Amino acid sequence: MKAEDYIALEDRYGAHNYSPLDVVLAKGRGVWVWDVEGRRYMDCLSAYSALNQGHCHPAILKALTEQAAKLTLTSRAFRNDQLGPFYQEICELTRSHKVLPMNSGAEAVETAVKAVRKWGYSIKGVGLDQAEIIVCENNFHGRTITIVGFSSHESYKEGFGPFTPGFRMVPFGDAEAVEQAVNENTVGILVEPIQGEGGIVIPPDGYLRALRRICDENRMVLVLDEIQTGLGRTGKLFAEEHEGIEADATLVGKALSGGFYPVSAVLSNSEVLSVFMPGEHGSTFGGNPLGCAVARAALRVLTEEGLIDNARRMGGRFMDALSRMNSPVVAEVRGRGLLIGLELIPEAGGARRYCEALRERGLLCNATREHVLRLAPPLIITEEETDWALEQLGEVLGKEAGVSPDV
Ligand SMILES: *Cc1c(COP(=O)(O)O)cnc(C)c1O
């Protein structure tokens, strides 16, 4: 079958809730992927940071296949021999007291919302069903009804109501607005340390420290959604470290399994995860032995191969070169580590067609929001590979870049 045949099948039988680039991939190794016609591309999206360790990392593959041949699922009605070691390893690595594993990122967010509400009622003493959680404009926390209900992005929520009450929205990056939104029913704030889907938006210096202080002063739980920014992406294990703070609850997903398998978790350093009693929360696949074995290997790769430090160094190399590129269509370059956004001028006509032009040159990336081109290669990327990517970006966005529809 040719690429167009695969695309025709998807169009005919699948729901049309995506608009992917028309590249049909069949194989991946490290930072590279190949399409069904054998063309090679560098993956500069990494499945939104789920592939920090690169495609088909051999150590994670080995853990997956070995565990898959032994035991894959027990449900949590029974215990399994991967769960305890996974708990210990992730808590020691992240200096957390407790962990609650789930599958998708959205489930980790939902779990945190439940935990923070219950903490509010049973420990803080908020009146029943009165709890409020503060969230930020332009957020992205996933796609369930509760989560899209507190999105400010119309296309995420339009036509999907009615929504879950109990959330209050404030502008992102504005600590004063948070302070003003707090009342006696406020139990916590849920925020991304850097807004990823929102366009790689980095808050002003001191923002996370201010949130930490507000949470301490008002007895609120600080929940950081590090599903995209965590596990090395920004050049630190967690983006919170750039401001020297610790969240009360941290959400991880995506790279937690190195792209092999959906594994997410809520990590906590406070009493917030202690509120659940048997029967109050769960998931058939959450904490299954296959997922635990994969996550253990994925975390080992992250630390043993120095990927966090590499993200910092290669991110610096990207940022230096991109800032010097002097492109007529780039208004701003934003980034931390290997989470980089190029904000294009409105006259450039949207980031999508620059992604198409880069695809033609063998580099895959995507647009987030209409005018932001996102670069987030696997953290294993080498200097040579970084320079190759910069060369392609220079060709497409550099001095000669056109603002006409054909780029
Ligand atoms: C991807 C993402 C999620 C949702 O994760 P899913 O696994 O797609 O449900 C939540 N928060 C952030 C910040 C994300 O980037």
GROMACS .gro file of N, CA, C and O in nm, residues 164-251:
model
  352
  164THR      N    1  -1.836   2.056   3.451
  164THR     CA    2  -1.820   2.042   3.596
  164THR      C    3  -1.795   2.179   3.660
  164THR      O    4  -1.705   2.251   3.616
  165PRO      N    5  -1.869   2.216   3.763
  165PRO     CA    6  -1.842   2.343   3.830
  165PRO      C    7  -1.722   2.332   3.925
  165PRO      O    8  -1.667   2.224   3.944
  166GLY      N    9  -1.684   2.446   3.985
  166GLY     CA   10  -1.581   2.443   4.089
  166GLY      C   11  -1.443   2.488   4.044
  166GLY      O   12  -1.344   2.464   4.114
  167PHE      N   13  -1.435   2.553   3.927
  167PHE     CA   14  -1.304   2.602   3.879
  167PHE      C   15  -1.313   2.751   3.856
  167PHE      O   16  -1.416   2.803   3.813
  168ARG      N   17  -1.204   2.820   3.884
  168ARG     CA   18  -1.198   2.965   3.865
  168ARG      C   19  -1.080   2.996   3.779
  168ARG      O   20  -0.969   2.950   3.808
  169MET      N   21  -1.101   3.075   3.675
  169MET     CA   22  -0.993   3.099   3.579
  169MET      C   23  -0.929   3.235   3.599
  169MET      O   24  -0.999   3.334   3.618
  170VAL      N   25  -0.795   3.237   3.595
  170VAL     CA   26  -0.720   3.364   3.604
  170VAL      C   27  -0.620   3.368   3.489
  170VAL      O   28  -0.586   3.263   3.433
  171PRO      N   29  -0.570   3.486   3.452
  171PRO     CA   30  -0.470   3.492   3.345
  171PRO      C   31  -0.342   3.418   3.386
  171PRO      O   32  -0.303   3.421   3.502
  172PHE      N   33  -0.277   3.352   3.290
  172PHE     CA   34  -0.152   3.280   3.318
  172PHE      C   35  -0.039   3.381   3.340
  172PHE      O   36  -0.030   3.482   3.270
  173GLY      N   37   0.046   3.353   3.438
  173GLY     CA   38   0.163   3.437   3.460
  173GLY      C   39   0.136   3.555   3.552
  173GLY      O   40   0.226   3.636   3.577
  174ASP      N   41   0.015   3.567   3.604
  174ASP     CA   42  -0.024   3.683   3.684
  174ASP      C   43  -0.054   3.637   3.827
  174ASP      O   44  -0.164   3.593   3.858
  175ALA      N   45   0.046   3.649   3.915
  175ALA     CA   46   0.031   3.598   4.052
  175ALA      C   47  -0.070   3.682   4.131
  175ALA      O   48  -0.142   3.630   4.216
  176GLU      N   49  -0.074   3.811   4.100
  176GLU     CA   50  -0.169   3.899   4.168
  176GLU      C   51  -0.313   3.853   4.144
  176GLU      O   52  -0.397   3.852   4.235
  177ALA      N   53  -0.341   3.813   4.021
  177ALA     CA   54  -0.477   3.765   3.987
  177ALA      C   55  -0.511   3.640   4.067
  177ALA      O   56  -0.626   3.620   4.107
  178VAL      N   57  -0.411   3.557   4.093
  178VAL     CA   58  -0.434   3.436   4.173
  178VAL      C   59  -0.471   3.479   4.315
  178VAL      O   60  -0.569   3.430   4.373
  179GLU      N   61  -0.393   3.572   4.368
  179GLU     CA   62  -0.416   3.619   4.504
  179GLU      C   63  -0.559   3.671   4.520
  179GLU      O   64  -0.627   3.644   4.619
  180GLN      N   65  -0.605   3.745   4.417
  180GLN     CA   66  -0.740   3.802   4.423
  180GLN      C   67  -0.850   3.697   4.407
  180GLN      O   68  -0.962   3.718   4.453
  181ALA      N   69  -0.818   3.586   4.342
  181ALA     CA   70  -0.920   3.483   4.318
  181ALA      C   71  -0.937   3.390   4.438
  181ALA      O   72  -1.032   3.313   4.444
  182VAL      N   73  -0.845   3.398   4.534
  182VAL     CA   74  -0.852   3.308   4.649
  182VAL      C   75  -0.966   3.348   4.744
  182VAL      O   76  -0.984   3.467   4.771
  183ASN      N   77  -1.042   3.250   4.789
  183ASN     CA   78  -1.139   3.276   4.895
  183ASN      C   79  -1.138   3.158   4.991
  183ASN      O   80  -1.054   3.067   4.976
  184GLU      N   81  -1.230   3.154   5.086
  184GLU     CA   82  -1.219   3.049   5.190
  184GLU      C   83  -1.246   2.908   5.135
  184GLU      O   84  -1.215   2.810   5.199
  185ASN      N   85  -1.303   2.902   5.013
  185ASN     CA   86  -1.330   2.770   4.955
  185ASN      C   87  -1.221   2.722   4.859
  185ASN      O   88  -1.231   2.614   4.801
  186THR      N   89  -1.117   2.807   4.839
  186THR     CA   90  -1.013   2.769   4.744
  186THR      C   91  -0.927   2.657   4.804
  186THR      O   92  -0.872   2.672   4.913
  187VAL      N   93  -0.918   2.546   4.733
  187VAL     CA   94  -0.840   2.433   4.785
  187VAL      C   95  -0.707   2.417   4.713
  187VAL      O   96  -0.615   2.354   4.765
  188GLY      N   97  -0.693   2.473   4.592
  188GLY     CA   98  -0.566   2.456   4.522
  188GLY      C   99  -0.562   2.532   4.392
  188GLY      O  100  -0.660   2.594   4.351
  189ILE      N  101  -0.445   2.527   4.330
  189ILE     CA  102  -0.427   2.582   4.196
  189ILE      C  103  -0.361   2.475   4.110
  189ILE      O  104  -0.270   2.405   4.155
  190LEU      N  105  -0.411   2.463   3.987
  190LEU     CA  106  -0.359   2.367   3.890
  190LEU      C  107  -0.300   2.448   3.775
  190LEU      O  108  -0.370   2.526   3.712
  191VAL      N  109  -0.169   2.428   3.749
  191VAL     CA  110  -0.104   2.513   3.648
  191VAL      C  111   0.010   2.438   3.580
  191VAL      O  112   0.072   2.350   3.640
  192GLU      N  113   0.035   2.471   3.454
  192GLU     CA  114   0.153   2.421   3.384
  192GLU      C  115   0.268   2.519   3.410
  192GLU      O  116   0.249   2.640   3.394
  193PRO      N  117   0.386   2.471   3.445
  193PRO     CA  118   0.499   2.563   3.469
  193PRO      C  119   0.539   2.638   3.343
  193PRO      O  120   0.585   2.751   3.350
  194ILE      N  121   0.523   2.573   3.227
  194ILE     CA  122   0.533   2.640   3.097
  194ILE      C  123   0.414   2.588   3.018
  194ILE      O  124   0.391   2.467   3.015
  195GLN      N  125   0.337   2.677   2.955
  195GLN     CA  126   0.224   2.628   2.876
  195GLN      C  127   0.275   2.572   2.743
  195GLN      O  128   0.328   2.645   2.660
  196GLY      N  129   0.258   2.441   2.727
  196GLY     CA  130   0.308   2.374   2.607
  196GLY      C  131   0.213   2.389   2.489
  196GLY      O  132   0.242   2.460   2.392
  197GLU      N  133   0.094   2.329   2.499
  197GLU     CA  134  -0.003   2.341   2.389
  197GLU      C  135  -0.044   2.485   2.370
  197GLU      O  136  -0.084   2.524   2.260
  198GLY      N  137  -0.034   2.565   2.475
  198GLY     CA  138  -0.074   2.707   2.468
  198GLY      C  139   0.023   2.791   2.388
  198GLY      O  140   0.003   2.912   2.376
  199GLY      N  141   0.133   2.733   2.337
  199GLY     CA  142   0.225   2.809   2.252
  199GLY      C  143   0.363   2.827   2.313
  199GLY      O  144   0.432   2.923   2.283
  200ILE      N  145   0.406   2.734   2.399
  200ILE     CA  146   0.536   2.745   2.469
  200ILE      C  147   0.543   2.882   2.537
  200ILE      O  148   0.627   2.967   2.503
  201VAL      N  149   0.451   2.904   2.630
  201VAL     CA  150   0.445   3.032   2.700
  201VAL      C  151   0.517   3.017   2.834
  201VAL      O  152   0.478   2.936   2.918
  202ILE      N  153   0.624   3.094   2.852
  202ILE     CA  154   0.703   3.089   2.974
  202ILE      C  155   0.657   3.204   3.064
  202ILE      O  156   0.657   3.318   3.021
  203PRO      N  157   0.617   3.173   3.188
  203PRO     CA  158   0.567   3.281   3.275
  203PRO      C  159   0.682   3.371   3.320
  203PRO      O  160   0.798   3.333   3.310
  204PRO      N  161   0.651   3.493   3.369
  204PRO     CA  162   0.756   3.583   3.417
  204PRO      C  163   0.835   3.518   3.532
  204PRO      O  164   0.781   3.436   3.606
  205ASP      N  165   0.963   3.555   3.545
  205ASP     CA  166   1.045   3.506   3.656
  205ASP      C  167   0.976   3.533   3.788
  205ASP      O  168   0.920   3.642   3.807
  206GLY      N  169   0.981   3.438   3.876
  206GLY     CA  170   0.923   3.458   4.009
  206GLY      C  171   0.778   3.412   4.019
  206GLY      O  172   0.723   3.405   4.129
  207TYR      N  173   0.716   3.378   3.906
  207TYR     CA  174   0.574   3.339   3.908
  207TYR      C  175   0.550   3.214   3.992
  207TYR      O  176   0.463   3.212   4.080
  208LEU      N  177   0.630   3.111   3.969
  208LEU     CA  178   0.609   2.986   4.044
  208LEU      C  179   0.640   3.007   4.192
  208LEU      O  180   0.572   2.951   4.279
  209ARG      N  181   0.741   3.087   4.220
  209ARG     CA  182   0.772   3.117   4.362
  209ARG      C  183   0.656   3.190   4.426
  209ARG      O  184   0.620   3.162   4.541
  210ALA      N  185   0.594   3.282   4.353
  210ALA     CA  186   0.479   3.355   4.407
  210ALA      C  187   0.363   3.258   4.432
  210ALA      O  188   0.294   3.267   4.535
  211LEU      N  189   0.341   3.164   4.340
  211LEU     CA  190   0.234   3.067   4.360
  211LEU      C  191   0.261   2.982   4.484
  211LEU      O  192   0.170   2.951   4.562
  212ARG      N  193   0.389   2.945   4.502
  212ARG     CA  194   0.427   2.866   4.619
  212ARG      C  195   0.390   2.942   4.747
  212ARG      O  196   0.332   2.886   4.840
  213ARG      N  197   0.425   3.072   4.750
  213ARG     CA  198   0.397   3.154   4.868
  213ARG      C  199   0.246   3.167   4.890
  213ARG      O  200   0.198   3.149   5.003
  214ILE      N  201   0.171   3.193   4.783
  214ILE     CA  202   0.025   3.209   4.797
  214ILE      C  203  -0.037   3.080   4.851
  214ILE      O  204  -0.124   3.084   4.938
  215CYS      N  205   0.010   2.967   4.802
  215CYS     CA  206  -0.043   2.838   4.849
  215CYS      C  207  -0.009   2.817   4.997
  215CYS      O  208  -0.093   2.769   5.074
  216ASP      N  209   0.113   2.853   5.037
  216ASP     CA  210   0.151   2.837   5.178
  216ASP      C  211   0.068   2.928   5.268
  216ASP      O  212   0.020   2.887   5.373
  217GLU      N  213   0.051   3.053   5.225
  217GLU     CA  214  -0.020   3.150   5.309
  217GLU      C  215  -0.169   3.121   5.321
  217GLU      O  216  -0.232   3.157   5.420
  218ASN      N  217  -0.226   3.058   5.218
  218ASN     CA  218  -0.371   3.037   5.218
  218ASN      C  219  -0.412   2.891   5.233
  218ASN      O  220  -0.527   2.856   5.213
  219ARG      N  221  -0.314   2.809   5.268
  219ARG     CA  222  -0.340   2.666   5.286
  219ARG      C  223  -0.409   2.607   5.163
  219ARG      O  224  -0.524   2.564   5.166
  220MET      N  225  -0.336   2.612   5.051
  220MET     CA  226  -0.385   2.557   4.925
  220MET      C  227  -0.282   2.460   4.871
  220MET      O  228  -0.163   2.471   4.898
  221VAL      N  229  -0.329   2.367   4.787
  221VAL     CA  230  -0.240   2.269   4.727
  221VAL      C  231  -0.191   2.323   4.592
  221VAL      O  232  -0.272   2.360   4.506
  222LEU      N  233  -0.059   2.328   4.575
  222LEU     CA  234  -0.002   2.369   4.445
  222LEU      C  235   0.018   2.245   4.360
  222LEU      O  236   0.101   2.158   4.392
  223VAL      N  237  -0.061   2.236   4.252
  223VAL     CA  238  -0.051   2.121   4.161
  223VAL      C  239   0.014   2.168   4.031
  223VAL      O  240  -0.040   2.255   3.962
  224LEU      N  241   0.131   2.114   4.000
  224LEU     CA  242   0.196   2.148   3.873
  224LEU      C  243   0.174   2.034   3.774
  224LEU      O  244   0.205   1.918   3.803
  225ASP      N  245   0.118   2.069   3.659
  225ASP     CA  246   0.102   1.973   3.550
  225ASP      C  247   0.233   1.972   3.471
  225ASP      O  248   0.258   2.060   3.388
  226GLU      N  249   0.318   1.872   3.500
  226GLU     CA  250   0.448   1.860   3.431
  226GLU      C  251   0.443   1.746   3.330
  226GLU      O  252   0.546   1.685   3.299
  227ILE      N  253   0.324   1.718   3.279
  227ILE     CA  254   0.309   1.607   3.185
  227ILE      C  255   0.392   1.631   3.058
  227ILE      O  256   0.450   1.538   3.003
  228GLN      N  257   0.400   1.756   3.015
  228GLN     CA  258   0.482   1.789   2.898
  228GLN      C  259   0.620   1.843   2.936
  228GLN      O  260   0.719   1.816   2.869
  229THR      N  261   0.628   1.919   3.043
  229THR     CA  262   0.754   1.986   3.079
  229THR      C  263   0.845   1.899   3.166
  229THR      O  264   0.964   1.927   3.175
  230GLY      N  265   0.790   1.795   3.228
  230GLY     CA  266   0.867   1.717   3.324
  230GLY      C  267   0.958   1.614   3.259
  230GLY      O  268   0.963   1.599   3.138
  231LEU      N  269   1.030   1.543   3.344
  231LEU     CA  270   1.117   1.432   3.303
  231LEU      C  271   1.220   1.477   3.199
  231LEU      O  272   1.243   1.412   3.098
  232GLY      N  273   1.283   1.590   3.229
  232GLY     CA  274   1.402   1.630   3.155
  232GLY      C  275   1.382   1.727   3.042
  232GLY      O  276   1.478   1.789   2.996
  233ARG      N  277   1.262   1.742   2.995
  233ARG     CA  278   1.236   1.820   2.873
  233ARG      C  279   1.298   1.960   2.876
  233ARG      O  280   1.352   2.008   2.778
  234THR      N  281   1.288   2.029   2.991
  234THR     CA  282   1.334   2.168   2.996
  234THR      C  283   1.478   2.182   3.045
  234THR      O  284   1.524   2.292   3.075
  235GLY      N  285   1.550   2.068   3.055
  235GLY     CA  286   1.688   2.074   3.102
  235GLY      C  287   1.701   2.055   3.252
  235GLY      O  288   1.812   2.063   3.307
  236LYS      N  289   1.590   2.031   3.319
  236LYS     CA  290   1.587   1.991   3.460
  236LYS      C  291   1.493   1.872   3.467
  236LYS      O  292   1.411   1.852   3.377
  237LEU      N  293   1.500   1.796   3.579
  237LEU     CA  294   1.405   1.685   3.591
  237LEU      C  295   1.262   1.740   3.582
  237LEU      O  296   1.179   1.689   3.508
  238PHE      N  297   1.236   1.846   3.660
  238PHE     CA  298   1.106   1.915   3.653
  238PHE      C  299   1.128   2.064   3.628
  238PHE      O  300   1.227   2.121   3.675
  239ALA      N  301   1.034   2.126   3.556
  239ALA     CA  302   1.045   2.268   3.526
  239ALA      C  303   1.039   2.352   3.653
  239ALA      O  304   1.091   2.464   3.656
  240GLU      N  305   0.977   2.302   3.760
  240GLU     CA  306   0.969   2.377   3.886
  240GLU      C  307   1.108   2.411   3.939
  240GLU      O  308   1.125   2.511   4.008
  241GLU      N  309   1.208   2.328   3.906
  241GLU     CA  310   1.343   2.351   3.958
  241GLU      C  311   1.405   2.479   3.904
  241GLU      O  312   1.497   2.533   3.966
  242HIS      N  313   1.358   2.529   3.790
  242HIS     CA  314   1.410   2.655   3.739
  242HIS      C  315   1.383   2.770   3.837
  242HIS      O  316   1.449   2.871   3.834
  243GLU      N  317   1.280   2.752   3.922
  243GLU     CA  318   1.251   2.856   4.023
  243GLU      C  319   1.279   2.807   4.164
  243GLU      O  320   1.242   2.875   4.260
  244GLY      N  321   1.339   2.690   4.177
  244GLY     CA  322   1.377   2.642   4.308
  244GLY      C  323   1.262   2.615   4.403
  244GLY      O  324   1.275   2.634   4.523
  245ILE      N  325   1.148   2.574   4.348
  245ILE     CA  326   1.035   2.545   4.436
  245ILE      C  327   0.997   2.398   4.426
  245ILE      O  328   1.045   2.326   4.339
  246GLU      N  329   0.909   2.353   4.515
  246GLU     CA  330   0.852   2.219   4.506
  246GLU      C  331   0.701   2.228   4.513
  246GLU      O  332   0.645   2.290   4.605
  247ALA      N  333   0.636   2.165   4.416
  247ALA     CA  334   0.490   2.159   4.416
  247ALA      C  335   0.445   2.063   4.526
  247ALA      O  336   0.523   1.980   4.573
  248ASP      N  337   0.318   2.072   4.565
  248ASP     CA  338   0.262   1.973   4.658
  248ASP      C  339   0.221   1.847   4.584
  248ASP      O  340   0.224   1.738   4.640
  249ALA      N  341   0.178   1.865   4.459
  249ALA     CA  342   0.146   1.750   4.376
  249ALA      C  343   0.197   1.779   4.235
  249ALA      O  344   0.184   1.891   4.186
  250THR      N  345   0.261   1.679   4.176
  250THR     CA  346   0.319   1.694   4.042
  250THR      C  347   0.260   1.586   3.952
  250THR      O  348   0.256   1.469   3.991
  251LEU      N  349   0.215   1.627   3.834
  251LEU     CA  350   0.155   1.532   3.741
  251LEU      C  351   0.256   1.497   3.632
  251LEU      O  352   0.316   1.587   3.572
   0.00000   0.00000   0.00000
